[in-house]
């Protein structure tokens, strides 16, 4: 147990980081696989509240894939993934919208409010935040984002709210709504907001040379490293599109992207407000 002096020291050491990021925008993508327990979720939301109360403009962009799959199972509708994207027929779209824009979004908003922050929950349809057309009929109603209008998110930030965004988009090709992968939406939003950082919370320590061994964490990745990493076969499954989203965010002007382990309590605070870099950091150059 740390002494009062040690606790005070930790707070004082956070000061330069608070000053550095004060007024800057940080987008946190909170994926379903990192929403593993109430305790961890509370820790993530506490970090968000603290960052917002010290003047960092935090935006939460959430997924909830496992919750959607559970609901589809409960109503007896099959879940199918094509190239890592959920095949989204009309019935699935209804469930995606109910679960993401309803249950998951409002639970996160309520939790942030309950912890002393002020959250505002919206989805990509609100204020035409995300507009999308059908990506490819092979995926059903999965959208390809054609435009991002972050006006509403900026206004919410200016008024002191933490925007909590779910990733359903406004359809522009006759479809009322489209399903968007949350990593893709987070990268697009971070670029549109000119964010300083994009943090992707997931269920691994970061990018690993051997996914079964946490000791093989790769701390820093530059875009030039990615082709070799891909060719070596160590990047598989959901990590392939995730890395692409990281590169898109960097190419769009986001200074740094972090892959952090949502299972480590307060990983966001440790990454942002201390000199202990955890997880994998992606940046264009040192
Ligand atoms: N080299 C790698 N390092 C870390 N994770 C990897 C790697 N290759 C594949 N993965 C997988 O990527 C997964 C994270 O992607 P994904 O399941 O899409 O996350 P999320 O649901 O949080 O968006 C990890 O759980 C892991 O199984
Ligand atoms: C097109 C597509 O696959 N959409 C995702 C949206 C949610 C998501 O991405 O949630 P996670 O971050 O928890 O995986 C889905 O329907 O599961």
Tab-separated table of C-alpha atoms and ligand atoms in Angstrom:
chain	number	residue	atom	x	y	z
A	1	UNK	CA	0.000	0.000	0.000
A	2	UNK	CA	1.487	3.352	-0.966
A	3	UNK	CA	1.934	6.139	1.594
A	4	UNK	CA	0.228	9.505	1.359
A	5	UNK	CA	3.508	11.015	0.188
A	6	UNK	CA	3.759	8.455	-2.633
A	7	UNK	CA	0.153	9.045	-3.644
A	8	UNK	CA	0.767	12.818	-3.729
A	9	UNK	CA	3.956	12.264	-5.739
A	10	UNK	CA	2.027	10.249	-8.344
A	11	UNK	CA	-0.469	13.104	-8.717
A	12	UNK	CA	2.283	15.721	-8.956
A	13	UNK	CA	4.104	13.676	-11.605
A	14	UNK	CA	0.886	13.666	-13.654
A	15	UNK	CA	0.829	17.479	-13.828
A	16	UNK	CA	3.060	17.977	-16.889
A	17	UNK	CA	0.984	15.432	-18.805
A	18	UNK	CA	-2.257	17.116	-17.767
A	19	UNK	CA	-0.835	20.433	-19.017
A	20	UNK	CA	0.410	18.820	-22.236
A	21	UNK	CA	-2.990	17.355	-23.129
A	22	UNK	CA	-5.227	20.069	-21.683
A	23	UNK	CA	-7.564	21.252	-24.436
A	24	UNK	CA	-6.399	18.476	-26.790
A	25	UNK	CA	-8.755	15.889	-28.216
A	26	UNK	CA	-8.361	12.200	-27.426
A	27	UNK	CA	-10.638	9.607	-29.017
A	28	UNK	CA	-11.010	6.375	-27.057
A	29	UNK	CA	-12.423	3.371	-28.881
A	30	UNK	CA	-13.921	1.008	-26.343
A	31	UNK	CA	-14.550	-2.365	-27.954
A	32	UNK	CA	-16.857	-5.073	-26.762
A	33	UNK	CA	-14.024	-7.482	-26.091
A	34	UNK	CA	-12.646	-4.999	-23.519
A	35	UNK	CA	-16.042	-4.691	-21.774
A	36	UNK	CA	-15.350	-7.894	-19.886
A	37	UNK	CA	-16.511	-7.107	-16.371
A	38	UNK	CA	-18.406	-4.408	-14.484
A	39	UNK	CA	-15.284	-3.598	-12.462
A	40	UNK	CA	-13.098	-3.069	-15.511
A	41	UNK	CA	-15.758	-1.064	-17.270
A	42	UNK	CA	-16.055	1.161	-14.234
A	43	UNK	CA	-12.259	1.630	-14.230
A	44	UNK	CA	-12.300	2.657	-17.910
A	45	UNK	CA	-15.172	5.096	-17.363
A	46	UNK	CA	-13.449	6.548	-14.259
A	47	UNK	CA	-10.376	7.261	-16.400
A	48	UNK	CA	-12.586	8.987	-18.978
A	49	UNK	CA	-14.243	11.135	-16.302
A	50	UNK	CA	-10.922	12.115	-14.766
A	51	UNK	CA	-9.434	13.092	-18.130
A	52	UNK	CA	-12.477	15.171	-18.984
A	53	UNK	CA	-12.486	16.915	-15.588
A	54	UNK	CA	-8.847	17.964	-16.041
A	55	UNK	CA	-9.702	19.615	-19.361
A	56	UNK	CA	-8.858	16.929	-21.921
A	57	UNK	CA	-11.463	16.712	-24.682
A	58	UNK	CA	-12.286	13.004	-24.503
A	59	UNK	CA	-14.590	11.319	-26.973
A	60	UNK	CA	-15.720	7.716	-26.436
A	61	UNK	CA	-16.473	5.704	-29.557
A	62	UNK	CA	-17.839	2.340	-28.529
A	63	UNK	CA	-18.451	-1.055	-30.087
A	64	UNK	CA	-20.337	-3.912	-28.533
A	65	UNK	CA	-19.915	-6.795	-30.981
A	66	UNK	CA	-20.217	-9.517	-28.309
A	67	UNK	CA	-23.439	-7.921	-26.938
A	68	UNK	CA	-24.921	-7.869	-30.461
A	69	UNK	CA	-24.002	-11.536	-30.922
A	70	UNK	CA	-25.607	-12.431	-27.568
A	71	UNK	CA	-28.836	-10.656	-28.514
A	72	UNK	CA	-28.937	-12.303	-31.944
A	73	UNK	CA	-28.472	-15.683	-30.272
A	74	UNK	CA	-31.255	-14.906	-27.784
A	75	UNK	CA	-33.729	-14.239	-30.621
A	76	UNK	CA	-32.487	-17.234	-32.602
A	77	UNK	CA	-30.926	-15.225	-35.449
A	78	UNK	CA	-27.562	-16.449	-36.750
A	79	UNK	CA	-24.387	-14.314	-36.475
A	80	UNK	CA	-22.087	-14.495	-39.461
A	81	UNK	CA	-18.838	-12.648	-40.125
A	82	UNK	CA	-17.388	-12.064	-43.597
A	83	UNK	CA	-13.769	-10.788	-43.647
A	84	UNK	CA	-14.142	-9.816	-39.979
A	85	UNK	CA	-17.305	-7.749	-40.650
A	86	UNK	CA	-20.743	-8.795	-39.388
A	87	UNK	CA	-23.009	-9.853	-42.246
A	88	UNK	CA	-25.860	-7.421	-41.618
A	89	UNK	CA	-29.297	-8.275	-43.016
A	90	UNK	CA	-32.299	-6.058	-42.149
A	91	UNK	CA	-33.138	-8.023	-38.976
A	92	UNK	CA	-29.521	-7.900	-37.812
A	93	UNK	CA	-29.430	-4.143	-38.485
A	94	UNK	CA	-32.403	-3.710	-36.153
A	95	UNK	CA	-30.568	-5.586	-33.412
A	96	UNK	CA	-27.310	-3.675	-34.022
A	97	UNK	CA	-29.177	-0.379	-33.701
A	98	UNK	CA	-31.092	-1.462	-30.572
A	99	UNK	CA	-28.037	-2.846	-28.811
A	100	UNK	CA	-25.439	-0.219	-29.756
A	101	UNK	CA	-27.530	2.984	-29.844
A	102	UNK	CA	-29.750	1.799	-26.990
A	103	UNK	CA	-28.394	-0.515	-24.335
A	104	UNK	CA	-24.638	-0.146	-24.675
A	105	UNK	CA	-24.640	3.595	-25.378
A	106	UNK	CA	-27.008	4.514	-22.564
A	107	UNK	CA	-25.272	2.208	-20.058
A	108	UNK	CA	-21.965	3.992	-20.758
A	109	UNK	CA	-23.578	7.444	-20.565
A	110	UNK	CA	-25.234	6.566	-17.250
A	111	UNK	CA	-21.988	5.225	-15.861
A	112	UNK	CA	-20.022	8.364	-16.785
A	113	UNK	CA	-22.767	10.558	-15.290
A	114	UNK	CA	-22.829	8.389	-12.164
A	115	UNK	CA	-19.082	8.849	-11.737
A	116	UNK	CA	-19.383	12.637	-11.786
A	117	UNK	CA	-18.813	13.340	-15.480
A	118	UNK	CA	-21.356	14.678	-17.989
A	119	UNK	CA	-21.893	12.437	-20.974
A	120	UNK	CA	-23.975	12.897	-24.098
A	121	UNK	CA	-24.842	9.760	-26.044
A	122	UNK	CA	-25.320	9.901	-29.805
A	123	UNK	CA	-24.948	7.591	-32.772
A	124	UNK	CA	-23.573	8.303	-36.218
A	125	UNK	CA	-27.052	9.155	-37.506
A	126	UNK	CA	-27.390	12.114	-35.126
A	127	UNK	CA	-26.352	15.367	-36.782
A	128	UNK	CA	-25.225	13.222	-39.774
A	129	UNK	CA	-22.037	12.455	-37.877
A	130	UNK	CA	-21.324	9.482	-40.138
A	131	UNK	CA	-22.823	9.093	-43.606
A	132	UNK	CA	-22.262	5.831	-45.391
A	133	UNK	CA	-23.173	3.850	-48.444
A	134	UNK	CA	-23.258	0.084	-48.712
A	135	UNK	CA	-19.687	-1.223	-48.780
A	136	UNK	CA	-20.392	-4.397	-50.721
A	137	UNK	CA	-23.564	-6.514	-51.001
A	138	UNK	CA	-21.502	-9.459	-49.680
A	139	UNK	CA	-21.638	-7.833	-46.239
A	140	UNK	CA	-25.299	-6.737	-46.340
A	141	UNK	CA	-25.953	-3.373	-44.681
A	142	UNK	CA	-22.351	-2.725	-43.674
A	143	UNK	CA	-21.453	0.846	-44.523
A	144	UNK	CA	-18.479	2.528	-46.124
A	145	UNK	CA	-18.203	5.979	-44.525
A	146	UNK	CA	-18.487	8.670	-47.206
A	147	UNK	CA	-18.589	11.766	-44.973
A	148	UNK	CA	-17.988	12.711	-41.362
A	149	UNK	CA	-19.511	15.830	-39.822
A	150	UNK	CA	-18.103	16.265	-36.316
A	151	UNK	CA	-20.002	19.532	-35.598
A	152	UNK	CA	-22.259	17.974	-32.962
A	153	UNK	CA	-19.342	16.249	-31.239
A	154	UNK	CA	-17.350	19.507	-31.172
A	155	UNK	CA	-20.314	21.399	-29.705
A	156	UNK	CA	-20.763	18.768	-27.016
A	157	UNK	CA	-17.055	19.004	-26.151
A	158	UNK	CA	-17.199	22.811	-26.101
A	159	UNK	CA	-20.089	22.552	-23.621
A	160	UNK	CA	-18.112	20.239	-21.341
A	161	UNK	CA	-19.769	16.939	-22.260
A	162	UNK	CA	-18.069	13.643	-22.967
A	163	UNK	CA	-19.579	12.556	-26.295
A	164	UNK	CA	-20.304	8.814	-26.298
A	165	UNK	CA	-20.745	7.657	-29.875
A	166	UNK	CA	-22.122	4.402	-31.276
A	167	UNK	CA	-21.194	3.453	-34.774
A	168	UNK	CA	-24.449	3.211	-36.694
A	169	UNK	CA	-24.296	5.543	-39.721
A	170	UNK	CA	-26.850	7.484	-41.757
A	171	UNK	CA	-27.374	5.681	-45.067
A	172	UNK	CA	-27.090	7.803	-48.208
A	173	UNK	CA	-28.135	5.236	-50.826
A	174	UNK	CA	-31.692	4.471	-49.780
A	175	UNK	CA	-30.713	2.469	-46.712
A	176	UNK	CA	-31.844	4.266	-43.553
A	177	UNK	CA	-28.906	3.051	-41.475
A	178	UNK	CA	-25.658	1.157	-41.929
A	179	UNK	CA	-23.532	-0.913	-39.575
A	180	UNK	CA	-19.941	0.317	-39.241
A	181	UNK	CA	-17.014	-1.488	-37.630
A	182	UNK	CA	-16.138	0.487	-34.511
A	183	UNK	CA	-12.367	0.643	-35.204
A	184	UNK	CA	-13.058	2.117	-38.648
A	185	UNK	CA	-15.469	4.692	-37.221
A	186	UNK	CA	-13.041	5.631	-34.437
A	187	UNK	CA	-10.214	6.289	-36.889
A	188	UNK	CA	-12.479	8.413	-39.135
A	189	UNK	CA	-13.749	10.417	-36.177
A	190	UNK	CA	-10.252	10.982	-34.781
A	191	UNK	CA	-9.140	12.344	-38.165
A	192	UNK	CA	-12.212	14.566	-38.560
A	193	UNK	CA	-11.677	16.022	-35.070
A	194	UNK	CA	-7.941	16.561	-35.619
A	195	UNK	CA	-7.363	14.434	-32.518
A	196	UNK	CA	-4.014	14.350	-30.778
A	197	UNK	CA	-4.445	10.691	-29.947
A	198	UNK	CA	-6.546	7.698	-30.811
A	199	UNK	CA	-6.629	4.986	-28.160
A	200	UNK	CA	-7.949	1.567	-29.149
A	201	UNK	CA	-8.830	-0.462	-26.061
A	202	UNK	CA	-8.844	-4.155	-26.804
A	203	UNK	CA	-8.271	-7.511	-25.083
A	204	UNK	CA	-4.527	-7.972	-25.666
A	205	UNK	CA	-1.485	-6.158	-24.307
A	206	UNK	CA	-0.910	-4.561	-27.718
A	207	UNK	CA	0.680	-5.869	-30.877
A	208	UNK	CA	2.544	-9.065	-29.961
A	209	UNK	CA	5.210	-10.975	-31.888
A	210	UNK	CA	3.665	-14.118	-30.429
A	211	UNK	CA	-0.036	-13.571	-29.560
A	212	UNK	CA	0.299	-16.276	-26.878
A	213	UNK	CA	3.148	-14.505	-25.077
A	214	UNK	CA	2.661	-11.068	-23.483
A	215	UNK	CA	6.439	-10.723	-23.128
A	216	UNK	CA	6.671	-10.278	-26.924
A	217	UNK	CA	4.881	-6.908	-26.890
A	218	UNK	CA	6.039	-4.529	-29.640
A	219	UNK	CA	6.152	-1.122	-27.926
A	220	UNK	CA	6.565	1.154	-30.939
A	221	UNK	CA	5.442	0.597	-34.528
A	222	UNK	CA	6.051	2.928	-37.463
A	223	UNK	CA	4.002	2.635	-40.667
A	224	UNK	CA	7.083	1.367	-42.532
A	225	UNK	CA	7.259	-1.608	-40.135
A	226	UNK	CA	3.739	-2.786	-40.944
A	227	UNK	CA	4.263	-4.571	-44.308
A	228	UNK	CA	7.011	-6.757	-42.821
A	229	UNK	CA	4.904	-7.505	-39.740
A	230	UNK	CA	2.029	-8.522	-42.015
A	231	UNK	CA	4.240	-10.649	-44.263
A	232	UNK	CA	5.703	-12.448	-41.261
A	233	UNK	CA	2.202	-13.785	-40.507
A	234	UNK	CA	2.165	-12.667	-36.884
A	235	UNK	CA	-0.760	-10.315	-37.441
A	236	UNK	CA	-4.007	-12.232	-37.892
A	237	UNK	CA	-7.767	-11.985	-37.352
A	238	UNK	CA	-9.196	-8.739	-35.982
A	239	UNK	CA	-5.709	-7.259	-35.636
A	240	UNK	CA	-5.331	-6.913	-39.447
A	241	UNK	CA	-8.164	-4.372	-39.942
A	242	UNK	CA	-7.260	-2.776	-36.595
A	243	UNK	CA	-3.735	-2.028	-37.816
A	244	UNK	CA	-5.156	-0.626	-41.054
A	245	UNK	CA	-7.346	1.733	-39.009
A	246	UNK	CA	-4.278	2.838	-37.033
A	247	UNK	CA	-2.414	3.625	-40.257
A	248	UNK	CA	-5.424	5.500	-41.674
A	249	UNK	CA	-5.575	7.628	-38.517
A	250	UNK	CA	-1.856	8.475	-38.719
A	251	UNK	CA	-2.116	9.252	-42.432
A	252	UNK	CA	-5.043	11.558	-41.606
A	253	UNK	CA	-2.983	13.594	-39.144
A	254	UNK	CA	-3.590	11.924	-35.765
A	255	UNK	CA	-0.247	12.199	-33.980
A	256	UNK	CA	-0.230	8.946	-32.085
A	257	UNK	CA	-2.344	5.816	-31.934
A	258	UNK	CA	-2.181	3.467	-28.947
A	259	UNK	CA	-3.316	-0.127	-28.720
A	260	UNK	CA	-4.035	-0.657	-25.031
A	261	UNK	CA	-5.211	-3.588	-22.972
A	262	UNK	CA	-8.678	-2.832	-21.608
A	263	UNK	CA	-8.204	-5.681	-19.117
A	264	UNK	CA	-5.515	-3.697	-17.282
A	265	UNK	CA	-7.301	-1.352	-14.868
A	266	UNK	CA	-6.592	2.320	-15.625
A	267	UNK	CA	-4.434	1.571	-18.665
A	268	UNK	CA	-5.644	4.862	-20.221
A	269	UNK	CA	-4.503	6.974	-17.272
A	270	UNK	CA	-1.154	5.223	-17.063
A	271	UNK	CA	-0.559	5.741	-20.787
A	272	UNK	CA	-1.637	9.369	-20.900
A	273	UNK	CA	-0.585	10.775	-17.557
A	274	UNK	CA	2.706	9.026	-16.796
A	275	UNK	CA	6.017	8.205	-18.427
A	276	UNK	CA	5.161	4.487	-18.404
A	277	UNK	CA	4.259	3.737	-22.005
A	278	UNK	CA	2.161	0.587	-21.980
A	279	UNK	CA	0.716	-1.216	-24.950
A	280	UNK	CA	1.759	-0.497	-28.530
A	281	UNK	CA	2.240	3.057	-29.777
A	282	UNK	CA	2.034	3.826	-33.494
A	283	UNK	CA	3.459	7.076	-34.834
A	284	UNK	CA	4.804	8.385	-38.129
A	285	UNK	CA	8.270	9.276	-36.778
A	286	UNK	CA	9.915	9.855	-33.411
B	1	LIG	N1	0.094	-10.150	-33.462
B	1	LIG	C1	-0.991	-9.984	-32.697
B	1	LIG	N2	-0.900	-9.339	-31.518
B	1	LIG	C2	-1.993	-9.154	-30.739
B	1	LIG	N3	-3.232	-9.620	-31.043
B	1	LIG	C3	-3.403	-10.268	-32.205
B	1	LIG	C4	-2.291	-10.467	-33.080
B	1	LIG	N4	-2.752	-11.126	-34.176
B	1	LIG	C5	-4.065	-11.340	-33.975
B	1	LIG	N5	-4.472	-10.831	-32.799
B	1	LIG	C6	-5.851	-10.894	-32.315
B	1	LIG	O1	-6.481	-9.646	-32.482
B	1	LIG	C7	-7.499	-9.538	-31.480
B	1	LIG	C8	-7.939	-8.083	-31.342
B	1	LIG	O2	-8.761	-7.748	-32.423
B	1	LIG	P1	-10.382	-7.784	-32.242
B	1	LIG	O3	-10.817	-9.130	-31.738
B	1	LIG	O4	-10.966	-7.325	-33.516
B	1	LIG	O5	-10.549	-6.727	-31.059
B	1	LIG	P2	-11.762	-5.777	-30.608
B	1	LIG	O6	-12.986	-6.650	-30.523
B	1	LIG	O7	-11.297	-5.246	-29.297
B	1	LIG	O8	-11.902	-4.698	-31.645
B	1	LIG	C9	-6.824	-10.106	-30.245
B	1	LIG	O9	-7.761	-10.591	-29.304
B	1	LIG	C10	-5.966	-11.232	-30.829
B	1	LIG	O10	-6.637	-12.479	-30.744
B	2	LIG	C1	-19.624	-4.088	-39.489
B	2	LIG	C2	-19.399	-4.632	-38.113
B	2	LIG	O1	-18.812	-5.689	-37.969
B	2	LIG	N1	-19.872	-3.905	-37.100
B	2	LIG	C3	-19.715	-4.260	-35.725
B	2	LIG	C4	-20.040	-3.040	-34.904
B	2	LIG	C5	-19.678	-3.177	-33.442
B	2	LIG	C6	-18.201	-3.319	-33.224
B	2	LIG	O2	-17.334	-3.085	-34.053
B	2	LIG	O3	-17.924	-3.711	-31.933
B	2	LIG	P1	-16.515	-4.229	-31.337
B	2	LIG	O4	-15.557	-3.095	-31.369
B	2	LIG	O5	-16.929	-4.626	-29.981
B	2	LIG	O6	-16.066	-5.397	-32.186
B	2	LIG	C7	-20.658	-5.441	-35.333
B	2	LIG	O7	-21.765	-5.510	-35.838
B	2	LIG	O8	-20.236	-6.226	-34.479
